[in-house]
mmCIF file of C-alpha atoms in Angstrom:
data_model
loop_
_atom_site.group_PDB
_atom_site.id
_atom_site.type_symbol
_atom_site.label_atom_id
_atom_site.label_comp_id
_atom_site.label_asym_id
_atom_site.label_seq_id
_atom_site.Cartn_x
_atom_site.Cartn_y
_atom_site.Cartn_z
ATOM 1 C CA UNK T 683 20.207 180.144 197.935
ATOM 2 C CA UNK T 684 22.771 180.864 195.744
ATOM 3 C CA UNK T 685 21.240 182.662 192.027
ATOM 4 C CA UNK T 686 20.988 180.758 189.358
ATOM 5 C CA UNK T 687 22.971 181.382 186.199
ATOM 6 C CA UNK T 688 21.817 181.828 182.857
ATOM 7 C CA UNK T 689 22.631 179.725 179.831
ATOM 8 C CA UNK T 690 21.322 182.032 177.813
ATOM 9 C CA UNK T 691 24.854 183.061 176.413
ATOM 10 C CA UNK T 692 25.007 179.550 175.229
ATOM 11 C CA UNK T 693 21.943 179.101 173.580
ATOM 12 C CA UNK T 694 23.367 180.902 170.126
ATOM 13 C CA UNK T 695 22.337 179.982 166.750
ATOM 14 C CA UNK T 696 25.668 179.467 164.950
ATOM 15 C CA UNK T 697 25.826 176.834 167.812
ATOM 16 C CA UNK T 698 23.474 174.767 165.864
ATOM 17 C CA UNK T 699 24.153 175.605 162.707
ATOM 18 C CA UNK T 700 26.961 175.393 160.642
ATOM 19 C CA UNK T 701 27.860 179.220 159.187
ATOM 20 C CA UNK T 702 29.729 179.718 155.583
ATOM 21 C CA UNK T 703 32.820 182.029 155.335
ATOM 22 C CA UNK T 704 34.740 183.238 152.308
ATOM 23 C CA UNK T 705 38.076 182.786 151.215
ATOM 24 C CA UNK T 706 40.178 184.172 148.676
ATOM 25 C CA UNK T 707 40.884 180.735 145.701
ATOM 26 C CA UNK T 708 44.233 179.723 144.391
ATOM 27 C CA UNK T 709 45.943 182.375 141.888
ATOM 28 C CA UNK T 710 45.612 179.747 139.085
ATOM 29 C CA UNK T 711 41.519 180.073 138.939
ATOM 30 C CA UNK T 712 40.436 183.709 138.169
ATOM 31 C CA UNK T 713 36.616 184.788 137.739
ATOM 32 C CA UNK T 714 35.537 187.068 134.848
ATOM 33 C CA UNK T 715 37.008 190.224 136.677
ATOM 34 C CA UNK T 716 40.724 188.717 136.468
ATOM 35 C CA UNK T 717 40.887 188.286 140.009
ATOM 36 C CA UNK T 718 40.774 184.675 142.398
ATOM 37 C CA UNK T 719 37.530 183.016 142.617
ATOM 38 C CA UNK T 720 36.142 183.535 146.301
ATOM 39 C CA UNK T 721 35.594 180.043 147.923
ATOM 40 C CA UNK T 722 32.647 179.170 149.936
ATOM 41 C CA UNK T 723 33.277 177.160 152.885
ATOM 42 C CA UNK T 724 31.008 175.678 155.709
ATOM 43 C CA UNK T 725 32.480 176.044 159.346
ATOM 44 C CA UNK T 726 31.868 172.322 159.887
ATOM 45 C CA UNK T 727 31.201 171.572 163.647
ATOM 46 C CA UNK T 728 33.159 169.752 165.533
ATOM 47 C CA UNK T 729 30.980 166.832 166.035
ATOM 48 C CA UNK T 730 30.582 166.485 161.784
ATOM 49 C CA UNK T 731 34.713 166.853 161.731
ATOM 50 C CA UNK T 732 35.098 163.969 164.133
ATOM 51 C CA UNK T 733 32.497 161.517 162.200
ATOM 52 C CA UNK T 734 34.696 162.083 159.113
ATOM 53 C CA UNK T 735 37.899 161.577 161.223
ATOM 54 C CA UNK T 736 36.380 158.491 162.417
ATOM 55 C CA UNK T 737 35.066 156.969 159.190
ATOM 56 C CA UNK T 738 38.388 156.642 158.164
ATOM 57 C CA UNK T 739 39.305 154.522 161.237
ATOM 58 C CA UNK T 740 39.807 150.814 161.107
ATOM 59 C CA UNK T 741 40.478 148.526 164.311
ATOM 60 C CA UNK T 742 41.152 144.838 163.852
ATOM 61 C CA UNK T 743 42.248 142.599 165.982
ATOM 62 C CA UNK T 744 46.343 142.155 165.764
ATOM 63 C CA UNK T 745 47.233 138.162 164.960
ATOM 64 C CA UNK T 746 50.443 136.858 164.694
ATOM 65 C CA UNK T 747 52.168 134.594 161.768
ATOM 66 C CA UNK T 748 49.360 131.958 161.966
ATOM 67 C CA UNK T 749 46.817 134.135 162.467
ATOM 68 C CA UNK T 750 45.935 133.580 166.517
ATOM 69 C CA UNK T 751 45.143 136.765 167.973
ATOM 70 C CA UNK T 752 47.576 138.609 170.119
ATOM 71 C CA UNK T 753 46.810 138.809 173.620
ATOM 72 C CA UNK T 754 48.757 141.397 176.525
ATOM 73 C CA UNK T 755 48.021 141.505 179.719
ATOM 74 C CA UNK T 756 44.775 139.082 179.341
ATOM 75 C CA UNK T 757 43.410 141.663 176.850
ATOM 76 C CA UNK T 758 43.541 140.949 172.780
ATOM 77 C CA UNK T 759 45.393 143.333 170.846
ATOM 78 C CA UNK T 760 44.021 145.456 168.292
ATOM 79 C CA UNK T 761 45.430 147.244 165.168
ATOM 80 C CA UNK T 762 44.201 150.653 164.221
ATOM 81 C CA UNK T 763 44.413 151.937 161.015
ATOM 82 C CA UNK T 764 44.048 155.533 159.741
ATOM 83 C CA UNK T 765 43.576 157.071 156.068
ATOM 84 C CA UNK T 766 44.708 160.898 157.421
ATOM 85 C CA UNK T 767 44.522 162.095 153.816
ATOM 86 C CA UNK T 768 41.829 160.886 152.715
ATOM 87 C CA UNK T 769 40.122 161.969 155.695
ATOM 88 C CA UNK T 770 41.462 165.258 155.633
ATOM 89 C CA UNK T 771 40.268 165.537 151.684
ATOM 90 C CA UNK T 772 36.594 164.273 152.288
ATOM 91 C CA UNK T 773 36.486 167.251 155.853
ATOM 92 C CA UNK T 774 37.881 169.825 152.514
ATOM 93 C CA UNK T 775 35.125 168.371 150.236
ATOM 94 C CA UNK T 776 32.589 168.194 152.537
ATOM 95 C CA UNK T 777 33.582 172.372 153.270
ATOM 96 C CA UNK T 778 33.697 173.264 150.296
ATOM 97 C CA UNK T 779 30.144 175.101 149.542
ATOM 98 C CA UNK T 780 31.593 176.459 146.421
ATOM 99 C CA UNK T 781 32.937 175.048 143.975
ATOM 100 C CA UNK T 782 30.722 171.982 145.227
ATOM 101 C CA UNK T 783 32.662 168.632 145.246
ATOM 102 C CA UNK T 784 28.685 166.806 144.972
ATOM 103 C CA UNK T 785 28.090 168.504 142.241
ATOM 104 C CA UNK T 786 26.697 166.505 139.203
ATOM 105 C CA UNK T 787 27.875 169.024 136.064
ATOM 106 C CA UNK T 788 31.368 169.267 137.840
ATOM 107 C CA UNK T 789 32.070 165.440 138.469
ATOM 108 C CA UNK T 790 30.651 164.877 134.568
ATOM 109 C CA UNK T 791 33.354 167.149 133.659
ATOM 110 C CA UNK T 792 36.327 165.440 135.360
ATOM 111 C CA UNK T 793 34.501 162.096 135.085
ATOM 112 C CA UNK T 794 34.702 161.365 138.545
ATOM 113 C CA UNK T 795 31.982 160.508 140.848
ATOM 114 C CA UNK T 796 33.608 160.576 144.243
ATOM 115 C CA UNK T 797 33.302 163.384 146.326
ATOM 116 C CA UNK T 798 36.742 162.995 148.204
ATOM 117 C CA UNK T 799 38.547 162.478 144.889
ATOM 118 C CA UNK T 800 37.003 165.559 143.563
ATOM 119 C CA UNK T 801 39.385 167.857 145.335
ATOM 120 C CA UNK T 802 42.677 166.488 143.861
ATOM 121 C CA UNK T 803 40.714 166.577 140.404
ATOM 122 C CA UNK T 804 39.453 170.413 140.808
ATOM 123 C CA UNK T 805 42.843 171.502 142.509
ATOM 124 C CA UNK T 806 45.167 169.242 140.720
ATOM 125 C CA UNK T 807 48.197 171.227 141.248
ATOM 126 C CA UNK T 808 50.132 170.887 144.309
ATOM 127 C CA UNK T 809 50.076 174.785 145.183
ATOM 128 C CA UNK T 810 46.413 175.034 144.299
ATOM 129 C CA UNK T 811 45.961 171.871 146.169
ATOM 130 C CA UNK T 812 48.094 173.492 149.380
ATOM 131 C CA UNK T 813 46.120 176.983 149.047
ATOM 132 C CA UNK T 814 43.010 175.289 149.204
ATOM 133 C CA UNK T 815 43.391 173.137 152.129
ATOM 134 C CA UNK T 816 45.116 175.974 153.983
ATOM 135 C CA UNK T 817 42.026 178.315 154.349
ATOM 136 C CA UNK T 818 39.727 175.324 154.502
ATOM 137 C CA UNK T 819 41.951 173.930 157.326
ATOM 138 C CA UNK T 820 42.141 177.151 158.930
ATOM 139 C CA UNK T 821 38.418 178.352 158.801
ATOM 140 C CA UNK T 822 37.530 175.101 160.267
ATOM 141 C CA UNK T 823 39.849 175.919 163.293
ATOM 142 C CA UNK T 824 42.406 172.856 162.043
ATOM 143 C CA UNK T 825 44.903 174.837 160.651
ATOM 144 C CA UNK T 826 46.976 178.481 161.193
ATOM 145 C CA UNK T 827 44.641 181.545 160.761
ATOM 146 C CA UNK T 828 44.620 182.968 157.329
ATOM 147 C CA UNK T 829 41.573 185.882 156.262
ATOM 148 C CA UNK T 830 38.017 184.712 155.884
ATOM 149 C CA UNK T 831 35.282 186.702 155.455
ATOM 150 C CA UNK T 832 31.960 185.285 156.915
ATOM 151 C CA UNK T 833 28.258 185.791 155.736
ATOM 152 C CA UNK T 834 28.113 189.483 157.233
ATOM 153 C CA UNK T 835 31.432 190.874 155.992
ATOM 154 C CA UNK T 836 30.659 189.256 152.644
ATOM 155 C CA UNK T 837 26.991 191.264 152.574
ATOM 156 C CA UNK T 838 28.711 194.585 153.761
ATOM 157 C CA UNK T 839 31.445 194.242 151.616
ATOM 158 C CA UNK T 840 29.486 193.728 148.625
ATOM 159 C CA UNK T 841 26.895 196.591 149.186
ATOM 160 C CA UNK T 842 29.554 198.868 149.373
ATOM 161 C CA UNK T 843 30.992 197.998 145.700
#
């Protein structure tokens, strides 16, 4: 009888929970020490990512001029839509740990009360805009690498200053 091998290796908490890395911010917003705020931003699993995605998916069925429904092969035709951008701002928004798209002072500020729009109101420019999404993107594994610190480096790095 052949041993049986362990799953231990895959029982590992960042497998259930979602960690938060840091990023360096867009040159435009500097902190009290003149230097580029540090964005917080939740490694969103792929399963959350996907829900998103989806959500902005429609299918309806394709019709033709007068509106009978299109039929191939014996099946009925459907038309998918997607909003890509606006998905890919609500994933960034729902990342973003700090600054926090959901929060209430912040959206009182810009007068705005949408998450998703949020992100095109705090990063209004197109380069801080392009920055932002970049190490979002890229910390969530949807995007080319760029440095992120997670929790520990973050901890170590700060003790030591």
């Amino acid at each position: 009888m052949a041993d049986k091998k362990s799953l231990k290796y895959f029982m590992r908490p960042e497998a259930k929970e979602e960690q938060t890395v840091f990023a360096p911010g867009p040159d435009t917003i500097l902190g009290e020490d003149g230097k580029p705020i540090t964005l917080e931003i939740r490694v969103l699993h792929n399963d959350h990512i996907r829900k998103l995605n989806e959500s902005y998916r429609t299918r309806k069925m394709a019709t033709d001029k007068k509106g009978n429904p299109i039929v191939a092969n014996g099946v009925v035709v459907y038309k998918e839509d997607r909003d890509s951008a606006r998905a890919a701002r609500h994933i960034i928004a729902e990342a973003l740990v700090y600054p926090d798209m959901k929060d209430k002072e912040l959206q009182e500020f810009f007068n705005c009360y949408d998450m998703v729009d949020m992100v095109d109101k705090v990063f209004p420019s197109a380069d801080e805009y392009n920055h932002v999404s970049r190490v979002v993107l890229a910390a969530l594994g949807l995007g080319p690498a760029v440095e992120v610190e997670d929790d520990d480096e973050k901890e170590i790095g700060d003790a030591k200053n």
